[in-house]
XYZ file of C-alpha atoms in Angstrom:
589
model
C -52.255 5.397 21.047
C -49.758 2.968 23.182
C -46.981 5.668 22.679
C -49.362 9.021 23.928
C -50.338 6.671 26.573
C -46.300 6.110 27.234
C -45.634 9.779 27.082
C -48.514 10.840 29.373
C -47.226 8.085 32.202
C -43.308 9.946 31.804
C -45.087 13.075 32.084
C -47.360 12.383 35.223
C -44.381 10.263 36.852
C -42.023 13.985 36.559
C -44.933 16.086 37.355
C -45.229 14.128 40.485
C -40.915 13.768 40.824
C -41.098 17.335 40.718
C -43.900 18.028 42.855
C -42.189 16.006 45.138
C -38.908 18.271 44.936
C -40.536 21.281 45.363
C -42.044 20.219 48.812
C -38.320 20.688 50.060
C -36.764 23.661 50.500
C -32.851 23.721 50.584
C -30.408 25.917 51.590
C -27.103 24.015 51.325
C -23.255 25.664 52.208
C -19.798 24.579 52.677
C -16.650 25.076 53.897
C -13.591 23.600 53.545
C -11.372 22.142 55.886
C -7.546 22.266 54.437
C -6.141 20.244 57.493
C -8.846 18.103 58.572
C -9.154 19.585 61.961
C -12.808 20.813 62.276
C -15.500 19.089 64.438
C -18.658 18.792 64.233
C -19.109 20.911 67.371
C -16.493 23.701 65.992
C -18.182 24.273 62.557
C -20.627 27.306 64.226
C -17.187 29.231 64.170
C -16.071 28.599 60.738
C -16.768 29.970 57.466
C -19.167 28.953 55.141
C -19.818 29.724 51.419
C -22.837 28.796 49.362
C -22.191 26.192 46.328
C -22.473 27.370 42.763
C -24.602 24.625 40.738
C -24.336 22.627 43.605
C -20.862 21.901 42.778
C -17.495 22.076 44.497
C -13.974 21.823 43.362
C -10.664 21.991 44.968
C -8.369 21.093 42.501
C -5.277 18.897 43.733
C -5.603 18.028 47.920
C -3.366 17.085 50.057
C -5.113 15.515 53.293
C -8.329 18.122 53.458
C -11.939 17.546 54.487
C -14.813 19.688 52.643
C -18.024 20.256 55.481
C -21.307 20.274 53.665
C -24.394 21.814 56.098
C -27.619 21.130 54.658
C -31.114 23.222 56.232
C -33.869 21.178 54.772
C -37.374 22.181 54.995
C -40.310 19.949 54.546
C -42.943 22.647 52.623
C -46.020 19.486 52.773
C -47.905 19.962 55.462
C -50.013 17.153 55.415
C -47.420 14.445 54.285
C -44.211 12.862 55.194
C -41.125 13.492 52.283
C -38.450 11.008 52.092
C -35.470 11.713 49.796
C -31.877 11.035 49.249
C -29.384 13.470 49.455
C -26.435 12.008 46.752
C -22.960 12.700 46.410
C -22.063 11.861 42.355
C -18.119 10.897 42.971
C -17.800 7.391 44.159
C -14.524 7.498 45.143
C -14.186 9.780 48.194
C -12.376 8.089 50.781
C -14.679 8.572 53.273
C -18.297 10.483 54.137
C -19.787 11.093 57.840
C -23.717 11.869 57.480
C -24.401 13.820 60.779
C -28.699 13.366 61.080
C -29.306 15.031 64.145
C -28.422 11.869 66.754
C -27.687 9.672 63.829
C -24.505 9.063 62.032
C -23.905 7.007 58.753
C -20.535 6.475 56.786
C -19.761 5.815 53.199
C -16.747 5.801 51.136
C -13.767 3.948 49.231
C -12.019 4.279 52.643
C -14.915 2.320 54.849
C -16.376 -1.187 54.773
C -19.928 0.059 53.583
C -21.162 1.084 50.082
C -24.111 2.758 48.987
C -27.554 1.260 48.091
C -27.222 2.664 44.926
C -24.780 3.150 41.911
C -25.461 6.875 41.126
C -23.268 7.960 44.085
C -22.908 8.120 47.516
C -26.741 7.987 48.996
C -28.049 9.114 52.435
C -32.136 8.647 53.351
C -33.747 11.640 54.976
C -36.984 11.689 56.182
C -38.952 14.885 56.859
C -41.961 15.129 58.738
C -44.996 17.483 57.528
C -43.458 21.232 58.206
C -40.129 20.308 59.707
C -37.148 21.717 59.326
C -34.087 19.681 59.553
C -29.858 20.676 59.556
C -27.528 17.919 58.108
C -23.822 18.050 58.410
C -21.991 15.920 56.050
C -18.066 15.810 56.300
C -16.349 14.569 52.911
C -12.714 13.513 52.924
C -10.102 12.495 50.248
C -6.396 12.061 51.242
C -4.496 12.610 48.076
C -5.713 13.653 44.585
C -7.651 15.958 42.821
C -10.966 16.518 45.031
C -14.433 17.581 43.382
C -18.001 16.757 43.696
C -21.563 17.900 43.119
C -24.802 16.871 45.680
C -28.050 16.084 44.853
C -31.145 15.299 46.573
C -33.483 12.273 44.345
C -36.193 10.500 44.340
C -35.594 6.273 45.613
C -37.812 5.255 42.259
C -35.363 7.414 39.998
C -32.066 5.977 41.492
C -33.485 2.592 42.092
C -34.225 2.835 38.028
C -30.957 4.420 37.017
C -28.928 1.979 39.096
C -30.611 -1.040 37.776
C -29.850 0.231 34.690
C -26.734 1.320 34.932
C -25.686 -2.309 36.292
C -27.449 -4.171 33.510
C -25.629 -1.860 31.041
C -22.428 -2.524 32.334
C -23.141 -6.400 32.959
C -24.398 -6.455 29.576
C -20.877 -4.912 27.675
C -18.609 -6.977 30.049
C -20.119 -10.315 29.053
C -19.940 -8.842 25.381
C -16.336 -8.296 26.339
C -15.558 -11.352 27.754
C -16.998 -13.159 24.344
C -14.373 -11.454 22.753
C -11.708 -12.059 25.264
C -12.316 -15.519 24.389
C -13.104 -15.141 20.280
C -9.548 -13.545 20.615
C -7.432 -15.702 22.985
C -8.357 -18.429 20.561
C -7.486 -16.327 17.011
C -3.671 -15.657 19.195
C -3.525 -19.575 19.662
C -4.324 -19.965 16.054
C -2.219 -16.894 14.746
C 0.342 -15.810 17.207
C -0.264 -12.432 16.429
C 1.234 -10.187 19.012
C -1.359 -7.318 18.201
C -3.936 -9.229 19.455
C -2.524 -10.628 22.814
C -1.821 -6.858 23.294
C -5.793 -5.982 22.394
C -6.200 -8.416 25.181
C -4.091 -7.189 27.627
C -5.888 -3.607 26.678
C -9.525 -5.230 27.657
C -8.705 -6.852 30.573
C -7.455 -3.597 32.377
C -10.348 -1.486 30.697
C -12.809 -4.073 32.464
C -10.979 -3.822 35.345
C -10.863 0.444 35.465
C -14.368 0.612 34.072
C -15.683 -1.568 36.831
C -13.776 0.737 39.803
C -14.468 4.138 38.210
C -18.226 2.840 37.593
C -18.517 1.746 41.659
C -19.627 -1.877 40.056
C -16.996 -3.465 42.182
C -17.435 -1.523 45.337
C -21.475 -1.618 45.099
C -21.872 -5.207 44.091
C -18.998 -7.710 44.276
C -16.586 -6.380 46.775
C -18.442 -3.716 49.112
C -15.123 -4.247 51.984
C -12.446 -3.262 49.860
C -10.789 -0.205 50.857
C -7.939 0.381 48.300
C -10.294 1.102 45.413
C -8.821 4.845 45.197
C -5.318 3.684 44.866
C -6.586 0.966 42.292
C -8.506 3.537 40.140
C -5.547 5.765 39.684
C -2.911 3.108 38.859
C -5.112 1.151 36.488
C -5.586 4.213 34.571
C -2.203 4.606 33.983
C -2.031 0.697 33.078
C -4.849 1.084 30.546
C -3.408 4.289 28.812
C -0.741 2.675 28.191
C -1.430 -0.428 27.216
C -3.665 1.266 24.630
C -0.631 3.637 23.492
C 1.563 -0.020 23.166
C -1.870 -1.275 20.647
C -2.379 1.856 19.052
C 1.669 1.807 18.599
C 1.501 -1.728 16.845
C -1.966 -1.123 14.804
C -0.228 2.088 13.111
C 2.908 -0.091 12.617
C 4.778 3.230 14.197
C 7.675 1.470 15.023
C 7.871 0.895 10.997
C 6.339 3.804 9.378
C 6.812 6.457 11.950
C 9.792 5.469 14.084
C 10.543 9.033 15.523
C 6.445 8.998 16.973
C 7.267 5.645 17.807
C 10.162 7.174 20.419
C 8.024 9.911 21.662
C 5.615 7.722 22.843
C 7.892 5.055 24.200
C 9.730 7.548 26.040
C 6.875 8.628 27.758
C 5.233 5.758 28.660
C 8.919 5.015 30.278
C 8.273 8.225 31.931
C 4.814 7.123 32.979
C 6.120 3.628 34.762
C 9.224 6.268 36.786
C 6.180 8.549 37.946
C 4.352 5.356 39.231
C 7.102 3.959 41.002
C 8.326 7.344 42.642
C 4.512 7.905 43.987
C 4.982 4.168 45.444
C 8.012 5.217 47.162
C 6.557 8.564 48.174
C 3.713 7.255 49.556
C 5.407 4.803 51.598
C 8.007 7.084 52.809
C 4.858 9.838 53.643
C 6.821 12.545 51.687
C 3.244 13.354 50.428
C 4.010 17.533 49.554
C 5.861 16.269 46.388
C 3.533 14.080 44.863
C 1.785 16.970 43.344
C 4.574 17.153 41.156
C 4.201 13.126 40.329
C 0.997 13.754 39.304
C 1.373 16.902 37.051
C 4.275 15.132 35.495
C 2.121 11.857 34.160
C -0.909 13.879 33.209
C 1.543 15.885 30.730
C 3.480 12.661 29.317
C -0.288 11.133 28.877
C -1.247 14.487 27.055
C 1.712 14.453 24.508
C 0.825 10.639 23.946
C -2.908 11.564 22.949
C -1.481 14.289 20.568
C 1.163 12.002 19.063
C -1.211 9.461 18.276
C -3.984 11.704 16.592
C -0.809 13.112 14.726
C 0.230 9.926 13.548
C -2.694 8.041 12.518
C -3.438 11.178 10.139
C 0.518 10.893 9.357
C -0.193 7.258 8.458
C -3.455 8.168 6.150
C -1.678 7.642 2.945
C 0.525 4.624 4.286
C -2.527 2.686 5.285
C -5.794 4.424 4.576
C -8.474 1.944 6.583
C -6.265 1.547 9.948
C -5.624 4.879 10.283
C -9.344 6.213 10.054
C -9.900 2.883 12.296
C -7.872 4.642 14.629
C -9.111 8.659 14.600
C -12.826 6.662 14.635
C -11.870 4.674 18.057
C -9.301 7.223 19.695
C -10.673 10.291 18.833
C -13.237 10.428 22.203
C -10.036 9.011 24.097
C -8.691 12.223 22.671
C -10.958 14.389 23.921
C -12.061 12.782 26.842
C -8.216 12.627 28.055
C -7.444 16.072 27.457
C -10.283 18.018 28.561
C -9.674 16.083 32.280
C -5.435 17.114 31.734
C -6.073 20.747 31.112
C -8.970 20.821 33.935
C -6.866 19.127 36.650
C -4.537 21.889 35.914
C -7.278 23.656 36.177
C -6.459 25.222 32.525
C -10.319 25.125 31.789
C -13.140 25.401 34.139
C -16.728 23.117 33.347
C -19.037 20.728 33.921
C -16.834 17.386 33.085
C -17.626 13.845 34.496
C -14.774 11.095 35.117
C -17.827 8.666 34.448
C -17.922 9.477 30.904
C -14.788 7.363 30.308
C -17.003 4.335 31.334
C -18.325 4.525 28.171
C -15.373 5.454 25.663
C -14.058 2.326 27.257
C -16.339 0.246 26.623
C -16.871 1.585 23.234
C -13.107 1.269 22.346
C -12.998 -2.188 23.277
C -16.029 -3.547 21.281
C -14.829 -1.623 18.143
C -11.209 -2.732 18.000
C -12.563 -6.425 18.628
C -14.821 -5.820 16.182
C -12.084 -4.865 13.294
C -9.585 -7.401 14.678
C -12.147 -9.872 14.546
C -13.087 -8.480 10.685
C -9.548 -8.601 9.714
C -9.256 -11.834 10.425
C -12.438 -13.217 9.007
C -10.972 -11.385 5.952
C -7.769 -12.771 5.936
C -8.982 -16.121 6.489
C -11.103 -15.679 3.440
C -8.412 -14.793 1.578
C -6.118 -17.551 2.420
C -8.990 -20.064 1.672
C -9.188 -18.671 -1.674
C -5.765 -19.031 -1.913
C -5.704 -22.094 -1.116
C -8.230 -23.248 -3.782
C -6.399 -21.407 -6.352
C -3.117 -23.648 -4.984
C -5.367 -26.755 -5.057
C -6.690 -25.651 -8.300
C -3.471 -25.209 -9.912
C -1.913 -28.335 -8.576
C -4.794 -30.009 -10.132
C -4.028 -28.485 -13.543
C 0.096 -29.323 -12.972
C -0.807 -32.932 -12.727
C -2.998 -32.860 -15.432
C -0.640 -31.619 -17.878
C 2.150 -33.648 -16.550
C 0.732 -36.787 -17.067
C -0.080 -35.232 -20.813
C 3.868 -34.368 -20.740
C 4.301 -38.229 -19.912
C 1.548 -39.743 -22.187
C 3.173 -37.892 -25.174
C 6.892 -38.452 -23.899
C 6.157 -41.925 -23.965
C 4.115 -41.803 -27.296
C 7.028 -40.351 -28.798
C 9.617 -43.198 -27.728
C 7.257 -45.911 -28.520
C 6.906 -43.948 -31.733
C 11.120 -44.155 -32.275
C 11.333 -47.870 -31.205
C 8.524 -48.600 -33.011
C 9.504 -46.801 -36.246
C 13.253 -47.200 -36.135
C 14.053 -49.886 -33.840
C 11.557 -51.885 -34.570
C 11.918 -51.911 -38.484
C 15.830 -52.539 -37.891
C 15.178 -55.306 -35.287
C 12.645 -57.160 -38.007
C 15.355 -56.839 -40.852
C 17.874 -58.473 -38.522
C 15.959 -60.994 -37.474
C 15.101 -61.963 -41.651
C 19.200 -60.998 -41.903
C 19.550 -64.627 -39.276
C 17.302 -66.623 -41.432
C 19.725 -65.978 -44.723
C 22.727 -66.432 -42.236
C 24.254 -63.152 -43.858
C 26.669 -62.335 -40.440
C 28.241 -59.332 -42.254
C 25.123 -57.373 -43.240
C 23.629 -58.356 -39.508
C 27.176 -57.167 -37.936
C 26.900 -54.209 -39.579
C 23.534 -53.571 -38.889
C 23.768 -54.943 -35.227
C 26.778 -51.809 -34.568
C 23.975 -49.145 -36.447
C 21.460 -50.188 -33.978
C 23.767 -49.689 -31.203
C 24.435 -46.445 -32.342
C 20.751 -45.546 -32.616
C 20.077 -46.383 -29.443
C 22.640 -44.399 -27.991
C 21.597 -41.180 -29.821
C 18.050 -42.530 -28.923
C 19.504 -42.043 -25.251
C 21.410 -38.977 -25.421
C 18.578 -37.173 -26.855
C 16.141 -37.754 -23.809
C 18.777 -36.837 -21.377
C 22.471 -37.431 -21.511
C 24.597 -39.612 -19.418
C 27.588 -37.003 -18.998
C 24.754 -34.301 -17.377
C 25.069 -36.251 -13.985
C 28.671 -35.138 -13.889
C 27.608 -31.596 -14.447
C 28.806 -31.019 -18.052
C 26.249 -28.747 -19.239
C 27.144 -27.048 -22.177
C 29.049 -30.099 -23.581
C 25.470 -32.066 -23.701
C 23.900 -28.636 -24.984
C 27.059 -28.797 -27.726
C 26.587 -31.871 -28.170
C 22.719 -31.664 -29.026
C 22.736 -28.132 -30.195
C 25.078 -29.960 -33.047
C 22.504 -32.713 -33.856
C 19.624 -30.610 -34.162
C 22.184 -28.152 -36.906
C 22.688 -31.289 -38.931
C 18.725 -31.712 -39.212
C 17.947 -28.050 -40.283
C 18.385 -26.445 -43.947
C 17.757 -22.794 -43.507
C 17.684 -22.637 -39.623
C 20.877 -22.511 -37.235
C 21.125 -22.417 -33.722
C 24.697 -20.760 -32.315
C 25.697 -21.520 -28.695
C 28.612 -19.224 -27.077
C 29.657 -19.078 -23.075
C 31.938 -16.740 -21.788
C 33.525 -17.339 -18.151
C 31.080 -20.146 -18.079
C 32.280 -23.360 -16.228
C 32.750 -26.632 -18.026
C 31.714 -28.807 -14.874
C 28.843 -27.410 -12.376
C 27.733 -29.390 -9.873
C 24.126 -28.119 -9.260
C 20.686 -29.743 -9.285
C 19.220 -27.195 -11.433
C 21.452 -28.496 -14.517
C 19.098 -31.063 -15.430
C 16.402 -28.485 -15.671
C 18.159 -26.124 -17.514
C 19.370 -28.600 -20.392
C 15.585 -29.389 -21.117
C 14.565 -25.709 -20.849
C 17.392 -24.745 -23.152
C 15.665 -27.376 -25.580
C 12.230 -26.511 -24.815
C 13.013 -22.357 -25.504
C 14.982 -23.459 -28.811
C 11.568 -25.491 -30.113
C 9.438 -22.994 -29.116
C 11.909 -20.178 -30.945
C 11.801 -22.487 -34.144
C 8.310 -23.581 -34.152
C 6.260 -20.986 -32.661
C 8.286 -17.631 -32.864
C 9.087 -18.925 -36.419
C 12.554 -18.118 -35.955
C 15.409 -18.906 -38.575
C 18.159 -18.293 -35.851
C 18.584 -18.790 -32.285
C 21.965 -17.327 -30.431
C 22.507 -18.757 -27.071
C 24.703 -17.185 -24.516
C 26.038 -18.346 -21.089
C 27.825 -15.797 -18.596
C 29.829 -17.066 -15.598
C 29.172 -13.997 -13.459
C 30.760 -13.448 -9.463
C 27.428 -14.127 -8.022
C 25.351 -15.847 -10.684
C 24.724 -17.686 -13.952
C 22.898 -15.865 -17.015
C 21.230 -17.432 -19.482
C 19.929 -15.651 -22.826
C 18.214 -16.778 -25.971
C 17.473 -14.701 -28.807
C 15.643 -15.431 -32.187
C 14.890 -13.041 -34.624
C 11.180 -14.718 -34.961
C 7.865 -13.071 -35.493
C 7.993 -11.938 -31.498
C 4.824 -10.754 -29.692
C 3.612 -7.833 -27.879
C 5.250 -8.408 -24.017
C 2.830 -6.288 -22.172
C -0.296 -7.647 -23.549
C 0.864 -11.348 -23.380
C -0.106 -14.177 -20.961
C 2.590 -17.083 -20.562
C 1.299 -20.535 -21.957
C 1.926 -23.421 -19.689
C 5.285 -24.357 -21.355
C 6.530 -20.633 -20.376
C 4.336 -20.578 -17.534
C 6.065 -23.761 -15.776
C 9.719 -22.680 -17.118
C 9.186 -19.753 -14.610
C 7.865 -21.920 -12.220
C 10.858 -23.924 -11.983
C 13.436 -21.095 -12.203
C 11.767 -19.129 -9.557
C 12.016 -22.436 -7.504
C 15.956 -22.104 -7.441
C 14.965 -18.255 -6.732
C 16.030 -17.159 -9.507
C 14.532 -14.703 -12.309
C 13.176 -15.305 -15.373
C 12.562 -12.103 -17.944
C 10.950 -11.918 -21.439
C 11.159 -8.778 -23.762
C 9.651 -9.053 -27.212
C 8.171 -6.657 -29.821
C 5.805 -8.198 -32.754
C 8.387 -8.756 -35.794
C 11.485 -7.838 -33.668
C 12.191 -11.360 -32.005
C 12.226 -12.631 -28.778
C 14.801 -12.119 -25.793
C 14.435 -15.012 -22.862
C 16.850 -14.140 -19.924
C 17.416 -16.364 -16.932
C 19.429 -15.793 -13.974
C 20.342 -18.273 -11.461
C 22.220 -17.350 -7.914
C 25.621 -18.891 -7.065
C-alpha cells in the first residue's frame, strides 16, 4: 500500500509539473553571431533560425556569440507562472539574460554562478495572459561550442541539484578514504603503481569537480579560469590514466612496441599543451584549431591501443587484463564517441557530464582491486611466513635430535672404547707393568685421533678436501666385506679454500650412509670435476633406487638441498626402482 501510495504522489507531482509546462507557450530561435558584433538593439536585422530539439551546435569557435530570443506566453489566466529557463553546459564563458529592463549574467567568465547545478538558470515570471520576449546572448572564446535550453520547474532543479551535490560529495569522501588507504599501502610497499593510482585520483577529483560545476557552484563561485582548467586537466587525467593502465598491463614488459605508441603520444599530448600555452599568449588563436584536432587524435589512438593490449595481454595475465576492459571499456567509449563528434564525424545527443560518472566509477574500482591485491598478497606472505616459522621450528627440532644423537654416539665411543682402555690402564699401574701400559698408553692415543678425524678432520681447515674424503673413504673400505666405495677427481684441486668444504665432507658421508644403508647399495663411485666455472659432485650406487617423480625428500635429503642451494648452487636426483641412484651437486666458482 506505502509503494501505490509512493507512485500516486510521483504521478500527481508530474501531472501537476506538466500542467505547469503546458501553461507556457514557447517559441524559441537563434542566431549566431561568428564575430561577436551584434547588439541587442541590432538583432531585429539579423537572421534567425528555429532550434532542432532545443539544441545547438557549432562545432569548433573561434571568438563567436550564439543570440537566443525567447517569446514566452503565459496560457493561465487566472495565475502567475514562474519558471527557469536553463542552459545544460556549465562552462560557457559568459551569458547576458536580457528581461525586458532587467539584465542578469552567468558564466565561467563572470564572478556569479547559478543557483543551481543543472546548468546555467534564469527566473522568469509571467503574469496571467502575458506575453514576454527574452534575449539571451551566449559566448565562448575558444573551443568547441554546443548547448541545449530548457525551461524547469524550481522544485525539480532544487531536487536534482541537491542530489547531484550529495552524489558527488558522497564519491569524493569515498575517494579521499582511499587516497588515504593507499598513500599508506605506498609507505608500506613502495609500489610505484599505486603512487601513480594516486596521482590518477587526485586529477579525476579535480576534473570531475570542474566539469560537474561543484567548484564553480559551491566552493569557488569567483573563479574565472575554470574553462582553461577543464580542458588542461583533461589532458592531465588521460594521461595519467594511460601512465597506470601502462604499468597495470606491465606493457613496458609484455608489450613493449604498445608501450612506445602510447608513450609517444602522450609526448605528443604534453607538445600540443605547451604550443596552445604559447599560442594563447602570443593571440595567434586561428591555429589552435589545429592544436586541438591534433590531441584529440593522439588521445584516440591511446584508447585503441589500450583496449588492444589488455586483450593482447589476456593470456599473459588473465585477471588484470579483464580488470582492465571492465574499468576502461566506458573510458573507451565515452572518449571516442566525444573525438569523432568534435570532428563532427558523428552527429547525436552526447553529454560531456557523463564522464562525471566513468570517473568516478574508474577510481573506486581500481582502488578497489589495488586494495584486493594487496589484502591478498598480504595474506599470502603471512602464510608464508608461518610456513617459515613453521619450518624453522621443525629445523631446530631435528637439530637438537642431530646433537642429542651426535653426542650419544661419542659418549657411546668413550664410553665403550675409551673407557674400557682407560680402566685396564689404570689396573695395568696397580701391577706396575710400564711396558703393557706404554703400549697401551700409544693405542689410546691413536684411538683418539681416529676418534677425532672421524667427526671432522683437522687438515679440512686448510681446505684439503678430498685428502680427508681419501682418507675416510679408506677407513670405512677396511670395515666393509662385500661393499666398496671408489672415489676419483679429475681437474679437481687438492687445496680449496671455501666455506662450503666443511659441508660437503659431511654430505659426502651422509650420501655414502644413506647409499649403503638405505638404497642397499654394494658400491658407491664418487666423482669430483674441476670445471671453468664450477665444482661437480656425483655419487652413484647401484642400490635398490626409487621412483624420482613420485618421491618426497626426507629431512636428511631435504636439508642437504637446503644447504647447497644456500651457496646457490644445484642439487639433482635421478633414480629408477632397481636401477640405483644418481646424486649430482654443483657448486659455482
Amino acid at each position: 500500500m506505502k509503494t501505490i501510495y509512493f507512485l500516486s504522489v510521483l504521478l500527481v507531482f508530474n501531472y501537476s509539473f506538466s500542467q505547469e509546462k503546458n501553461k507556457l507557450k514557447i517559441d524559441a530561435k537563434y542566431s549566431v553571431d561568428w564575430n561577436s558584433t551584434y547588439t541587442l538593439s541590432s538583432l531585429k536585422t539579423k537572421t534567425f533560425h528555429p532550434f532542432i530539439n532545443k539544441k545547438i551546435s557549432i562545432g569548433y569557435n573561434n571568438n563567436a556569440s550564439i543570440w537566443c530570443v525567447f517569446k514566452i506566453k503565459n496560457t493561465d489566466l487566472k495565475k502567475d507562472v514562474k519558471t527557469w529557463l536553463c542552459f545544460d553546459n556549465n562552462h560557457i564563458d559568459s551569458l547576458f539574460f536580457y528581461n525586458g529592463n532587467k539584465v542578469e549574467l552567468l558564466g565561467d567568465r563572470t564572478n556569479f554562478s547559478s543557483p543551481f547545478m543543472k546548468g546555467q538558470c534564469f527566473s522568469i515570471t509571467l503574469k496571467p495572459d502575458e506575453n514576454r520576449t527574452i534575449q539571451v546572448k551566449l559566448k565562448k572564446d575558444i573551443s568547441f561550442f554546443e548547448f541545449s535550453y530548457s525551461f524547469e520547474n524550481e522544485k525539480t532543479l532544487s531536487i536534482s541539484s541537491l542530489r547531484q551535490i550529495s552524489f558527488i560529495t558522497l564519491f569524493l569522501g569515498s575517494i579521499l578514504f582511499l587516497l588515504i588507504f593507499n598513500l599508506i599501502l605506498y609507505s608500506i610497499t613502495k609500489n610505484k603503481l599505486i603512487l601513480k593510482y594516486i596521482l590518477y585520483s587526485i586529477l579525476t577529483v579535480l576534473y570531475i569537480t570542474i566539469i560537474s560545476n561543484y567548484l564553480k557552484n559551491i566552493l569557488f563561485n569567483e573563479f574565472i579560469y575554470f574553462s582553461e582548467l577543464q580542458i588542461y586537466t583533461s589532458c592531465f587525467w588521460f594521461i595519467s590514466l594511460s601512465y597506470f593502465m601502462m604499468d597495470f598491463l606491465e606493457l613496458k614488459k609484455y608489450q613493449p612496441h604498445k608501450h612506445k605508441i602510447i608513450y609517444y603520444c602522450t609526448i605528443l599530448i604534453f607538445v600540443s599543451i605547451l604550443s596552445s600555452l604559447v599560442i594563447l599568449y602570443t593571440n595567434f588563436l586561428n591555429i589552435l584549431q589545429l592544436f586541438f584536432y591534433l590531441t584529440y587524435s593522439a588521445f584516440l589512438i591511446i584508447f585503441s591501443t589500450i583496449i588492444v593490449a589488455s586483450i593482447a595481454n589476456y593470456k599473459i595475465n588473465k585477471k588484470n587484463s579483464i580488470y582492465v576492459l571492465i574499468a576502461f571499456l566506458p573510458h573507451f567509449v565515452w572518449g571516442t564517441i566525444f573525438v569523432l563528434k568534435s570532428f563532427s564525424i558523428i552527429q547525436g545527443d552526447f553529454h560531456e557530464d557523463w564522464v562525471v560518472y566513468i570517473g568516478l566509477y574508474d577510481v573506486l574500482f581500481f582502488g578497489y582491486v589495488l586494495t584486493k591485491n594487496y589484502i591478498e598478497t598480504f595474506q599470502i606472505n603471512n602464510a608464508l611466513n608461518l610456513e617459515i616459522l613453521a619450518e624453522k621450528e621443525s629445523s631446530i627440532k631435528v637439530i637438537t635430535q642431530v646433537q642429542i644423537r651426535e653426542r650419544r654416539t661419542i659418549s657411546n665411543i668413550i664410553h665403550d672404547n675409551l673407557g674400557s682402555k682407560i680402566a685396564y690402564l689404570i689396573h695395568l699401574l696397580e701391577l706396575k707393568n710400564l711396558s703393557l701400559i706404554n703400549k697401551n698408553l700409544n693405542e689410546l692415543a691413536e684411538d683418539i685421533r681416529d676418534i677425532s678425524h672421524g667427526i671432522l678432520p683437522k687438515s679440512l681447515d686448510e681446505g684439503t678436501l678430498t685428502y680427508s674424503l681419501i682418507s675416510q673413504i679408506k677407513i670405512l673400505n677396511q670395515g666393509f666385506k662385500n661393499k666398496k666405495i671408489d672415489f676419483y677427481q679429475y681437474d679437481f684441486p687438492e687445496k680449496i679454500v671455501a666455506p662450503w668444504v666443511y659441508d660437503l665432507y659431511l654430505i659426502s658421508l651422509e650420501i655414502i650412509n644413506n647409499s649403503l644403508k638405505h638404497g642397499k647399495a654394494t658400491s658407491v663411485i664418487i666423482e669430483f670435476y674441476g670445471h671453468p666455472d664450477c665444482y661437480v659432485f656425483q655419487f652413484s650406487d647401484n642400490g635398490i633406487g626409487f621412483n624420482d617423480k613420485s618421491f618426497e625428500k626426507g629431512f636428511g635429503l631435504y636439508n642437504i638441498e637446503k644447504r647447497i642451494l644456500f651457496y646457490k648452487g644445484v642439487f639433482e636426483i635421478n633414480s629408477s626402482e632397481n636401477k640405483g641412484s644418481i646424486i649430482q651437486i654443483s657448486i659455482p666458482k
